[in-house]
Amino acid sequence: MAKKDKKSLGQSLLEKGIINAEQLKQAEIEAKANAKPLRQVLVSKGVISETDLAVFLSQQLNIPHVELKNYLIDPKIIELVPEDLARKYILIPVLKIGKSLTVAMADPMNVFALDELRLKTGMEIDPAIATETEVKKALEEHYRARGTMEEVISSLEVEALKIKPGQEKDLKKLQGIVEEPPVIKMVNLMIIEAVRQGASDIHIEPEEETLRTRYRIDGVLHERISPPKFLQSAIVSRIKILSDMDIAEHRVPQDGRFQIKMEGRQIDIRVSCVPTIYGENVVLRLLDRSSIILKLEQLGFLPDTLKKYEELIKRPHGIILVTGPTGSGKTTTLYASLNIINSEEKNIVTIEDPIEYHLPGVRQMQVNHKVGLEFSTGLRSILRQDPDVIMVGEIRDIETAEIAVQAALTGHLVFSTLHTNDAPTAITRLIDMGVEPFLIASSVIGVLAQRLVRMLCKDCKGKGCDSCVNTGYKGRKGIFELMLAGEEIRKLTNSKTSTDDIRKAAIKAGMHTLRQDGDEKVKQGITTQEEVMRVTEEA
């Protein structure tokens, strides 16, 4: 913590012109008469808002200002500070790194609180500032409903939290339950557990008698401990409030998003909510920005394939397609590719849906269906921005495909994705869309097909342990199939030859298939034959 300004809070506010001398005088009299801190009196009298005061103190003391509504705090961190101490000094722990504990405080200038925290925790204390209202709300959420999901569920006051049939549209009742600490805690624990286990998605699925919860970990769904059915409306509504959705609307699909901070990481959460026969089905997509891989060599390329692909992406013009089903890591590969070629000499522009990661120095455009900004219209606009490299999130239609082809033929390097099972099928898919074969042959310079295979857990070597949630696998790597568009492939494309003939020619020219790439990773002890078969059975 930086050295504290020796001037009093009141004097500092006065010198900055935030309050006047009369306001300070009256506040000091009231604070002395009622034995209250000056900051509390200034806020209660409306002289300064809680948030403005927190921002001011943050700048004066050179400590972070945190908005606790954006933080998910691990229950294990809460346990480090006794409840009586947290309530006594109006503070809450938010982050632990090594032997340092970051604590959000309403009054970070309270040296007695800092000393007692050091003594009780045996840790170095890094103070941060939050508004008193936010800290008190967090205290209720985290100390009134502590423990694991099982403990929270077992401690529920059923009747107080139950929404009876017909009350789903009673917004006052619903909003009251949504703000109850056990409901908030349950949603928080759900997200915390998913993030800690490396899940990419949380599925909340209403059944007739139950509310099923599943996490997608390394591409596979796993069932988790589920909240009671009677909390369905409250949990869904809590998530909808966080995502800025309409909690009164249950008849139509809704989409939203929010961000949280956990253990020093920023997690972006995209939420989809759709009505079903037994209630609203919710899927939360978790994107941990700190886990995005931006180096090609970390994705799982075999040395020979990596060398060929790096040479390909450094070509001055043409189309490079990355193919595979949803969730096969195509976007990560594209980001890593752009990161390799990004430089001051190049103007790189993208059109994406959604933008999953912000790339420094790259102009990124978000698809917006509401205003008619689609891949095709965005791509047409990008061409007027004097780009060198263009990335189109996906080629979905003939219009986007034709504009991408024209861009490649006029000197641009274009990256995009297609949903095909292997590399050779990308050619026939473009033909089926209506793109002229001679245009494809002239513009497409390479196709990279990929899948993600689960890696054997390093802690148990596939037997199953706590580290890998007893699956035997932890983390994923790519398997790849790179088809370079040489003379023979271009000739076959022009003549509308079958996918099988294109595949045979590509293999003859040196292409390793997805299955072959996967088999090599089995030999290296990275994954298993069963896992390779699982992800390549349609390829």
Coordinates of C-alpha atoms in Angstrom, one line a residue:
M1 CA 0.0 0.0 0.0
A2 CA 1.3 3.4 -0.9
K3 CA 1.9 5.9 1.9
K4 CA -1.2 7.5 3.2
D5 CA -1.7 11.2 2.6
K6 CA -1.3 12.9 6.0
K7 CA -4.0 15.4 5.3
S8 CA -7.4 14.5 6.7
L9 CA -10.1 13.3 4.3
G10 CA -12.1 16.4 4.8
Q11 CA -9.2 18.7 4.0
S12 CA -8.3 16.7 0.9
L13 CA -11.9 16.9 -0.4
L14 CA -11.9 20.6 0.3
E15 CA -8.7 21.3 -1.5
K16 CA -9.9 19.4 -4.5
G17 CA -13.1 21.5 -4.6
I18 CA -15.3 18.5 -4.1
I19 CA -16.9 20.0 -1.0
N20 CA -16.9 23.6 0.4
A21 CA -15.9 24.8 3.8
E22 CA -19.4 25.1 5.1
Q23 CA -20.3 21.5 4.1
L24 CA -17.1 20.3 5.8
K25 CA -17.8 22.2 9.0
Q26 CA -21.4 21.0 9.3
A27 CA -20.3 17.4 8.6
E28 CA -17.5 17.5 11.1
I29 CA -19.9 18.8 13.8
E30 CA -22.4 16.0 13.1
A31 CA -19.7 13.3 13.0
K32 CA -18.3 14.4 16.4
A33 CA -21.8 14.6 17.9
N34 CA -22.8 11.2 16.8
A35 CA -19.4 9.5 17.0
K36 CA -19.6 8.6 13.3
P37 CA -16.8 8.5 10.7
L38 CA -16.7 11.7 8.6
R39 CA -17.1 9.7 5.4
Q40 CA -20.4 8.2 6.6
V41 CA -21.8 11.7 7.4
L42 CA -20.7 13.2 4.1
V43 CA -22.5 10.4 2.2
S44 CA -25.6 10.5 4.4
K45 CA -25.9 14.2 3.9
G46 CA -25.7 13.8 0.1
V47 CA -22.5 16.0 -0.1
I48 CA -20.8 13.2 -2.0
S49 CA -22.0 9.9 -3.3
E50 CA -20.5 6.6 -2.0
T51 CA -19.1 5.7 -5.4
D52 CA -17.5 9.2 -5.9
L53 CA -16.0 9.0 -2.5
A54 CA -14.6 5.5 -3.2
V55 CA -13.0 6.7 -6.5
F56 CA -11.5 9.7 -4.7
L57 CA -10.0 7.7 -2.0
S58 CA -8.7 5.2 -4.5
Q59 CA -6.8 8.0 -6.3
Q60 CA -5.6 9.6 -3.1
L61 CA -4.3 6.5 -1.5
N62 CA -3.2 4.8 -4.7
I63 CA -5.1 1.6 -4.1
P64 CA -7.6 -0.2 -6.3
H65 CA -11.3 0.6 -6.3
V66 CA -13.3 -2.6 -6.8
E67 CA -17.0 -3.1 -7.7
L68 CA -17.9 -6.2 -5.7
K69 CA -20.9 -7.0 -7.9
N70 CA -18.4 -8.0 -10.6
Y71 CA -16.5 -10.4 -8.3
L72 CA -17.1 -14.0 -7.6
I73 CA -15.4 -14.8 -4.3
D74 CA -14.3 -18.4 -3.6
P75 CA -15.7 -19.7 -0.3
K76 CA -12.2 -20.8 0.7
I77 CA -11.1 -17.2 0.6
I78 CA -14.1 -16.1 2.7
E79 CA -13.0 -18.6 5.3
L80 CA -9.7 -16.8 5.8
V81 CA -11.4 -13.9 7.6
P82 CA -13.6 -14.6 10.6
E83 CA -17.2 -13.2 10.2
D84 CA -17.1 -11.1 13.3
L85 CA -13.9 -9.3 12.1
A86 CA -15.3 -8.8 8.7
R87 CA -18.5 -7.2 10.1
K88 CA -16.7 -5.2 12.7
Y89 CA -14.5 -3.4 10.2
I90 CA -16.9 -3.6 7.1
L91 CA -14.5 -5.5 4.9
I92 CA -14.4 -8.7 2.8
P93 CA -11.6 -10.7 1.3
V94 CA -11.7 -11.0 -2.5
L95 CA -8.4 -12.4 -3.8
K96 CA -5.5 -14.5 -2.5
I97 CA -2.2 -14.7 -4.3
G98 CA 0.5 -16.6 -2.4
K99 CA 0.8 -15.0 1.0
S100 CA -1.0 -11.8 0.0
L101 CA -4.7 -11.3 0.7
T102 CA -6.6 -8.5 -1.1
V103 CA -9.4 -7.2 1.1
A104 CA -12.1 -4.8 -0.1
M105 CA -12.8 -2.2 2.7
A106 CA -15.2 0.6 3.2
D107 CA -12.5 2.4 5.2
P108 CA -9.0 1.3 3.9
M109 CA -7.4 4.0 6.1
N110 CA -8.3 2.1 9.3
V111 CA -4.9 0.9 10.4
F112 CA -6.4 -1.0 13.3
A113 CA -8.4 -3.2 10.9
L114 CA -5.3 -3.8 8.8
D115 CA -3.2 -4.8 11.8
E116 CA -5.8 -7.2 13.1
L117 CA -6.3 -8.7 9.7
R118 CA -2.5 -9.4 9.5
L119 CA -2.5 -11.0 13.0
K120 CA -5.6 -13.2 12.4
T121 CA -4.7 -14.4 8.9
G122 CA -0.9 -14.4 9.1
M123 CA -0.8 -12.9 5.6
E124 CA 0.2 -9.6 4.0
I125 CA -2.9 -7.5 3.5
D126 CA -3.4 -5.5 0.2
P127 CA -6.3 -3.1 0.9
A128 CA -8.8 -2.2 -1.8
I129 CA -11.7 0.2 -1.5
A130 CA -15.4 -0.5 -2.1
T131 CA -18.5 1.3 -1.1
E132 CA -20.0 0.5 2.3
T133 CA -23.3 -0.6 0.8
E134 CA -21.5 -3.0 -1.5
V135 CA -19.4 -4.5 1.3
K136 CA -22.4 -5.0 3.6
K137 CA -24.3 -6.7 0.8
A138 CA -21.4 -9.0 0.1
L139 CA -21.1 -9.8 3.8
E140 CA -24.8 -11.0 3.7
E141 CA -24.3 -13.0 0.6
H142 CA -21.1 -14.7 1.6
Y143 CA -21.3 -15.2 5.4
R144 CA -25.0 -16.0 5.7
A145 CA -24.9 -18.7 3.1
R146 CA -21.5 -20.4 3.4
G147 CA -20.2 -23.8 2.4
T148 CA -20.5 -26.2 -0.5
M149 CA -23.5 -26.5 -2.8
E150 CA -24.7 -29.5 -0.7
E151 CA -24.5 -27.4 2.5
V152 CA -26.3 -24.4 1.0
I153 CA -29.1 -26.7 -0.3
S154 CA -29.5 -28.5 3.1
S155 CA -29.8 -25.1 4.9
L156 CA -32.5 -23.7 2.7
E157 CA -35.7 -22.4 4.2
V158 CA -38.0 -24.1 1.8
E159 CA -41.2 -22.2 2.4
A160 CA -39.6 -18.8 2.4
L161 CA -37.9 -19.4 -1.0
K162 CA -40.7 -21.4 -2.7
I163 CA -42.5 -20.0 -5.6
K164 CA -45.9 -21.6 -5.8
P165 CA -47.7 -22.4 -9.1
G166 CA -49.1 -19.2 -10.5
Q167 CA -46.6 -17.0 -8.7
E168 CA -44.0 -17.1 -11.6
K169 CA -45.4 -13.8 -12.9
D170 CA -45.5 -12.1 -9.4
L171 CA -42.4 -9.9 -10.0
K172 CA -42.4 -8.5 -6.5
K173 CA -42.3 -12.0 -5.0
L174 CA -39.7 -13.2 -7.5
Q175 CA -37.4 -10.2 -7.1
G176 CA -37.5 -10.6 -3.3
I177 CA -36.4 -14.3 -3.6
V178 CA -33.8 -13.6 -6.2
E179 CA -32.0 -11.2 -3.8
E180 CA -32.0 -13.8 -1.0
P181 CA -28.4 -14.8 0.0
P182 CA -28.9 -18.6 -0.5
V183 CA -30.1 -18.0 -4.1
I184 CA -27.2 -15.6 -4.9
K185 CA -24.8 -18.0 -3.2
M186 CA -26.1 -21.0 -5.2
V187 CA -25.6 -19.2 -8.6
N188 CA -22.2 -18.0 -7.5
L189 CA -21.1 -21.5 -6.4
M190 CA -22.3 -22.9 -9.7
I191 CA -20.1 -20.5 -11.7
I192 CA -17.2 -20.8 -9.3
E193 CA -17.2 -24.6 -9.5
A194 CA -17.5 -24.6 -13.3
V195 CA -14.6 -22.1 -13.7
R196 CA -12.4 -24.1 -11.3
Q197 CA -13.1 -27.3 -13.1
G198 CA -12.3 -25.7 -16.5
A199 CA -15.8 -25.9 -17.9
S200 CA -16.7 -24.1 -21.1
D201 CA -20.5 -24.2 -20.5
I202 CA -23.1 -24.6 -17.7
H203 CA -26.4 -26.1 -18.7
I204 CA -29.4 -25.6 -16.4
E205 CA -32.1 -27.9 -17.8
P206 CA -35.6 -28.1 -16.3
E207 CA -37.2 -31.6 -16.2
E208 CA -40.7 -32.4 -15.0
E209 CA -39.6 -33.2 -11.4
T210 CA -36.0 -32.0 -11.3
L211 CA -33.7 -29.2 -12.3
R212 CA -30.7 -30.8 -14.0
T213 CA -27.3 -29.1 -14.0
R214 CA -24.5 -30.2 -16.3
Y215 CA -21.0 -28.7 -17.0
R216 CA -19.2 -29.2 -20.3
I217 CA -15.6 -30.0 -19.4
D218 CA -13.1 -30.7 -22.2
G219 CA -16.0 -31.0 -24.7
V220 CA -18.0 -33.5 -22.7
L221 CA -21.1 -32.9 -20.5
H222 CA -20.9 -34.0 -16.9
E223 CA -23.9 -34.0 -14.5
R224 CA -23.4 -32.1 -11.3
I225 CA -25.2 -31.7 -8.0
S226 CA -28.5 -30.0 -8.9
P227 CA -30.5 -27.4 -7.0
P228 CA -34.0 -28.3 -5.9
K229 CA -36.8 -27.9 -8.4
F230 CA -38.6 -25.3 -6.4
L231 CA -35.7 -22.9 -6.9
Q232 CA -35.9 -23.1 -10.7
S233 CA -37.6 -19.7 -11.2
A234 CA -35.4 -18.0 -8.7
I235 CA -32.1 -19.3 -10.1
V236 CA -33.1 -18.6 -13.7
S237 CA -34.3 -15.1 -12.8
R238 CA -31.1 -14.4 -10.9
I239 CA -29.1 -15.3 -14.0
K240 CA -31.4 -13.2 -16.2
I241 CA -30.9 -10.2 -13.9
L242 CA -27.1 -10.6 -14.1
S243 CA -27.4 -10.8 -17.9
D244 CA -29.7 -7.8 -18.2
M245 CA -32.6 -9.8 -19.5
D246 CA -36.3 -9.3 -18.9
I247 CA -37.3 -11.6 -15.9
A248 CA -41.0 -11.0 -16.7
E249 CA -40.7 -12.6 -20.2
H250 CA -40.9 -16.4 -20.3
R251 CA -42.3 -17.0 -23.8
V252 CA -39.5 -16.1 -26.1
P253 CA -35.7 -16.8 -26.3
Q254 CA -33.4 -14.2 -24.8
D255 CA -29.7 -13.6 -24.9
G256 CA -27.5 -11.7 -22.6
R257 CA -24.0 -11.4 -21.1
F258 CA -22.1 -10.3 -18.1
Q259 CA -18.6 -10.3 -16.7
I260 CA -17.2 -11.4 -13.4
K261 CA -13.7 -11.4 -11.8
M262 CA -12.5 -14.5 -10.0
E263 CA -9.0 -15.2 -8.6
G264 CA -7.6 -12.3 -10.6
R265 CA -9.1 -13.5 -13.9
Q266 CA -11.8 -11.8 -16.0
I267 CA -14.5 -14.3 -17.1
D268 CA -16.9 -13.3 -19.8
I269 CA -20.2 -15.1 -19.6
R270 CA -22.7 -15.3 -22.5
V271 CA -26.1 -16.5 -21.6
S272 CA -28.8 -18.1 -23.7
C273 CA -32.3 -18.7 -22.3
V274 CA -35.1 -20.5 -24.2
P275 CA -38.6 -21.6 -23.2
T276 CA -39.2 -25.3 -22.9
I277 CA -42.2 -27.4 -21.8
Y278 CA -40.9 -27.6 -18.2
G279 CA -39.6 -24.0 -17.9
E280 CA -36.7 -21.9 -19.3
N281 CA -33.5 -23.8 -20.3
V282 CA -30.4 -21.7 -19.7
V283 CA -26.9 -22.2 -21.1
L284 CA -24.0 -20.1 -19.8
R285 CA -20.9 -20.0 -22.1
L286 CA -17.8 -19.2 -20.0
L287 CA -14.8 -17.5 -21.6
D288 CA -11.7 -17.1 -19.5
R289 CA -9.7 -14.4 -21.3
S290 CA -6.5 -15.4 -19.5
S291 CA -6.7 -18.9 -20.9
I292 CA -6.8 -17.9 -24.6
I293 CA -3.8 -19.5 -26.4
L294 CA -2.2 -17.2 -28.9
K295 CA 0.7 -19.3 -29.9
L296 CA 0.3 -21.9 -32.7
E297 CA 3.0 -24.2 -31.2
Q298 CA 0.8 -24.6 -28.1
L299 CA -2.2 -25.8 -30.0
G300 CA -0.9 -29.3 -30.7
F301 CA 0.5 -29.1 -34.3
L302 CA 3.0 -31.8 -35.2
P303 CA 6.3 -30.1 -36.3
D304 CA 5.9 -30.8 -40.1
T305 CA 2.3 -29.6 -40.1
L306 CA 3.2 -26.5 -38.1
K307 CA 6.0 -25.5 -40.5
K308 CA 3.7 -25.8 -43.5
Y309 CA 0.9 -23.9 -41.9
E310 CA 3.2 -21.0 -40.8
E311 CA 4.4 -20.7 -44.3
L312 CA 0.8 -20.7 -45.6
I313 CA -0.3 -17.9 -43.3
K314 CA 2.6 -15.7 -44.4
R315 CA 1.4 -15.7 -48.0
P316 CA 0.4 -12.3 -49.3
H317 CA -3.1 -13.2 -50.6
G318 CA -5.6 -16.0 -50.9
I319 CA -8.2 -17.7 -48.7
I320 CA -7.3 -19.9 -45.8
L321 CA -10.2 -21.9 -44.3
V322 CA -10.3 -23.5 -40.9
T323 CA -12.9 -26.2 -40.7
G324 CA -14.6 -28.4 -38.1
P325 CA -17.7 -28.7 -36.0
T326 CA -18.8 -26.2 -33.3
G327 CA -16.4 -26.3 -30.3
S328 CA -13.4 -27.7 -32.3
G329 CA -11.2 -24.7 -31.5
K330 CA -11.4 -23.0 -34.9
T331 CA -11.5 -19.4 -33.5
T332 CA -8.5 -20.1 -31.2
T333 CA -6.5 -21.2 -34.3
L334 CA -7.6 -18.1 -36.2
Y335 CA -6.6 -15.8 -33.3
A336 CA -3.2 -17.5 -33.0
S337 CA -2.7 -17.2 -36.7
L338 CA -3.4 -13.5 -36.7
N339 CA -1.2 -13.0 -33.7
I340 CA 1.7 -14.5 -35.7
I341 CA 1.4 -12.2 -38.7
N342 CA 0.2 -9.1 -36.8
S343 CA 2.7 -6.2 -37.3
E344 CA 2.8 -2.4 -37.7
E345 CA 3.1 -2.9 -41.5
K346 CA -0.2 -4.7 -41.8
N347 CA -3.8 -3.5 -41.5
I348 CA -5.8 -6.5 -40.1
V349 CA -9.6 -6.2 -39.8
T350 CA -12.1 -8.8 -38.6
I351 CA -15.9 -9.4 -38.6
E352 CA -16.9 -11.8 -35.9
D353 CA -19.9 -13.2 -34.1
P354 CA -19.1 -12.8 -31.2
I355 CA -15.7 -11.2 -30.6
E356 CA -14.2 -13.7 -28.1
Y357 CA -10.9 -12.0 -27.5
H358 CA -9.5 -8.5 -28.2
L359 CA -6.4 -8.5 -30.3
P360 CA -4.1 -5.5 -29.8
G361 CA -3.6 -3.6 -33.1
V362 CA -6.4 -5.4 -34.9
R363 CA -9.6 -3.7 -35.8
Q364 CA -12.5 -6.0 -34.8
M365 CA -16.1 -5.7 -35.9
Q366 CA -19.0 -7.4 -34.2
V367 CA -21.9 -8.8 -36.2
N368 CA -25.2 -7.1 -35.2
H369 CA -28.3 -8.8 -36.6
K370 CA -30.6 -6.1 -35.2
V371 CA -29.2 -3.4 -37.5
G372 CA -28.5 -5.7 -40.4
L373 CA -24.7 -5.9 -39.9
E374 CA -24.1 -9.5 -41.1
F375 CA -20.8 -11.2 -42.3
S376 CA -21.5 -10.2 -45.9
T377 CA -22.3 -6.5 -45.2
G378 CA -19.4 -6.2 -42.7
L379 CA -17.0 -7.8 -45.2
R380 CA -18.1 -5.4 -47.9
S381 CA -17.4 -2.5 -45.5
I382 CA -14.0 -3.9 -44.4
L383 CA -12.9 -3.8 -48.1
R384 CA -13.3 -0.1 -48.0
Q385 CA -10.9 0.2 -45.0
D386 CA -7.7 -0.6 -47.0
P387 CA -7.0 -4.0 -45.3
D388 CA -4.1 -6.3 -45.9
V389 CA -5.6 -9.2 -43.9
I390 CA -9.2 -10.0 -43.3
M391 CA -10.8 -12.5 -40.9
V392 CA -14.4 -13.4 -41.4
G393 CA -15.8 -15.4 -38.5
E394 CA -17.7 -17.8 -40.7
I395 CA -18.7 -18.3 -44.4
R396 CA -22.4 -19.1 -44.1
D397 CA -23.8 -18.1 -47.5
I398 CA -23.0 -17.5 -51.1
E399 CA -22.9 -13.7 -50.8
T400 CA -20.2 -13.9 -48.0
A401 CA -18.3 -16.6 -50.0
E402 CA -18.2 -14.6 -53.2
I403 CA -17.0 -11.4 -51.5
A404 CA -14.3 -13.3 -49.7
V405 CA -13.2 -14.8 -53.0
Q406 CA -13.1 -11.4 -54.7
A407 CA -11.1 -10.0 -51.7
A408 CA -8.5 -12.8 -52.1
L409 CA -8.3 -12.3 -55.9
T410 CA -7.7 -8.6 -55.4
G411 CA -4.6 -9.0 -53.2
H412 CA -6.0 -9.7 -49.7
L413 CA -5.2 -12.5 -47.3
V414 CA -8.6 -13.8 -46.0
F415 CA -9.1 -16.2 -43.1
S416 CA -12.5 -17.8 -42.4
T417 CA -14.2 -20.9 -41.1
L418 CA -16.6 -23.5 -42.5
H419 CA -18.5 -26.3 -40.8
T420 CA -17.2 -29.4 -42.6
N421 CA -15.9 -32.7 -41.2
D422 CA -12.6 -32.6 -43.1
A423 CA -10.4 -30.4 -45.3
P424 CA -11.3 -31.8 -48.7
T425 CA -15.0 -31.4 -48.1
A426 CA -14.5 -27.6 -47.8
I427 CA -14.0 -27.4 -51.6
T428 CA -17.3 -29.2 -52.4
R429 CA -19.1 -27.2 -49.7
L430 CA -18.2 -23.9 -51.5
I431 CA -19.3 -25.4 -54.8
D432 CA -22.6 -26.5 -53.3
M433 CA -23.1 -23.0 -52.0
G434 CA -22.9 -21.8 -55.6
V435 CA -19.3 -20.4 -55.9
E436 CA -17.9 -21.1 -59.3
P437 CA -15.2 -23.8 -59.2
F438 CA -12.6 -21.7 -61.1
L439 CA -13.0 -19.0 -58.5
I440 CA -12.4 -21.4 -55.7
A441 CA -9.4 -22.9 -57.5
S442 CA -7.9 -19.4 -58.0
S443 CA -8.5 -18.1 -54.4
V444 CA -8.3 -21.0 -51.8
I445 CA -4.7 -21.6 -50.9
G446 CA -5.2 -24.0 -48.0
V447 CA -7.7 -25.7 -45.7
L448 CA -7.0 -26.7 -42.1
A449 CA -9.5 -29.2 -40.6
Q450 CA -9.3 -29.7 -36.8
R451 CA -10.7 -31.4 -33.7
L452 CA -9.9 -31.2 -30.0
V453 CA -9.0 -34.4 -28.2
R454 CA -8.9 -34.7 -24.4
M455 CA -5.4 -35.2 -23.0
L456 CA -4.6 -37.8 -20.4
C457 CA -4.5 -36.3 -16.9
K458 CA -0.8 -35.8 -15.9
D459 CA -1.7 -36.5 -12.2
C460 CA -3.2 -40.0 -12.7
K461 CA -2.3 -41.0 -16.2
G462 CA -5.9 -41.7 -17.1
K463 CA -7.1 -43.6 -14.0
G464 CA -9.2 -40.7 -12.7
C465 CA -8.5 -38.4 -9.7
D466 CA -9.8 -35.2 -8.1
S467 CA -7.7 -33.1 -10.4
C468 CA -9.5 -34.4 -13.5
V469 CA -13.0 -34.8 -11.9
N470 CA -12.4 -38.6 -12.1
T471 CA -12.5 -38.6 -15.9
G472 CA -8.9 -39.6 -16.5
Y473 CA -8.5 -36.6 -18.9
K474 CA -7.6 -33.0 -18.3
G475 CA -7.2 -30.3 -20.9
R476 CA -7.4 -30.6 -24.7
K477 CA -5.0 -30.4 -27.7
G478 CA -5.8 -30.1 -31.4
I479 CA -5.4 -32.7 -34.0
F480 CA -5.1 -31.3 -37.5
E481 CA -5.4 -32.1 -41.2
L482 CA -3.8 -29.5 -43.5
M483 CA -4.6 -29.6 -47.2
L484 CA -2.5 -27.3 -49.4
A485 CA -4.1 -26.2 -52.7
G486 CA -1.4 -27.3 -55.1
E487 CA -1.7 -27.7 -58.9
E488 CA -3.4 -31.1 -58.7
I489 CA -6.0 -29.9 -56.1
R490 CA -6.8 -26.8 -58.2
K491 CA -7.2 -29.0 -61.3
L492 CA -9.6 -31.3 -59.6
T493 CA -11.6 -28.3 -58.1
N494 CA -12.0 -26.9 -61.6
S495 CA -13.4 -30.1 -62.9
K496 CA -15.9 -30.5 -60.0
T497 CA -14.3 -33.8 -59.0
S498 CA -15.7 -35.7 -56.0
T499 CA -14.5 -35.1 -52.4
D500 CA -13.0 -38.6 -52.4
D501 CA -10.8 -37.8 -55.4
I502 CA -9.7 -34.5 -53.8
R503 CA -8.9 -36.4 -50.5
K504 CA -6.8 -39.0 -52.4
A505 CA -4.8 -36.3 -54.2
A506 CA -4.2 -34.4 -51.0
I507 CA -3.0 -37.5 -49.2
K508 CA -0.7 -38.3 -52.1
A509 CA 0.7 -34.7 -51.9
G510 CA 1.6 -35.3 -48.2
M511 CA -1.5 -34.5 -46.2
H512 CA -1.8 -36.3 -42.9
T513 CA -5.5 -37.0 -42.1
L514 CA -7.1 -36.2 -38.8
R515 CA -7.0 -39.9 -37.8
Q516 CA -3.3 -40.1 -38.6
D517 CA -2.5 -37.0 -36.7
G518 CA -4.5 -38.4 -33.7
D519 CA -2.8 -41.8 -33.9
E520 CA 0.6 -40.0 -33.6
K521 CA -0.6 -38.2 -30.4
V522 CA -1.6 -41.6 -29.1
K523 CA 1.9 -42.9 -29.7
Q524 CA 3.3 -39.9 -27.9
G525 CA 1.1 -40.7 -24.8
I526 CA -0.9 -37.5 -25.1
T527 CA -4.3 -39.0 -25.6
T528 CA -6.0 -42.4 -26.1
Q529 CA -7.2 -44.3 -29.2
E530 CA -10.8 -44.2 -27.9
E531 CA -10.6 -40.4 -27.7
V532 CA -9.3 -40.1 -31.2
M533 CA -12.0 -42.4 -32.5
R534 CA -14.6 -40.4 -30.6
V535 CA -13.8 -37.1 -32.3
T536 CA -13.0 -38.4 -35.8
E537 CA -15.7 -41.0 -36.3
E538 CA -17.4 -38.8 -38.9
A539 CA -14.3 -37.5 -40.5

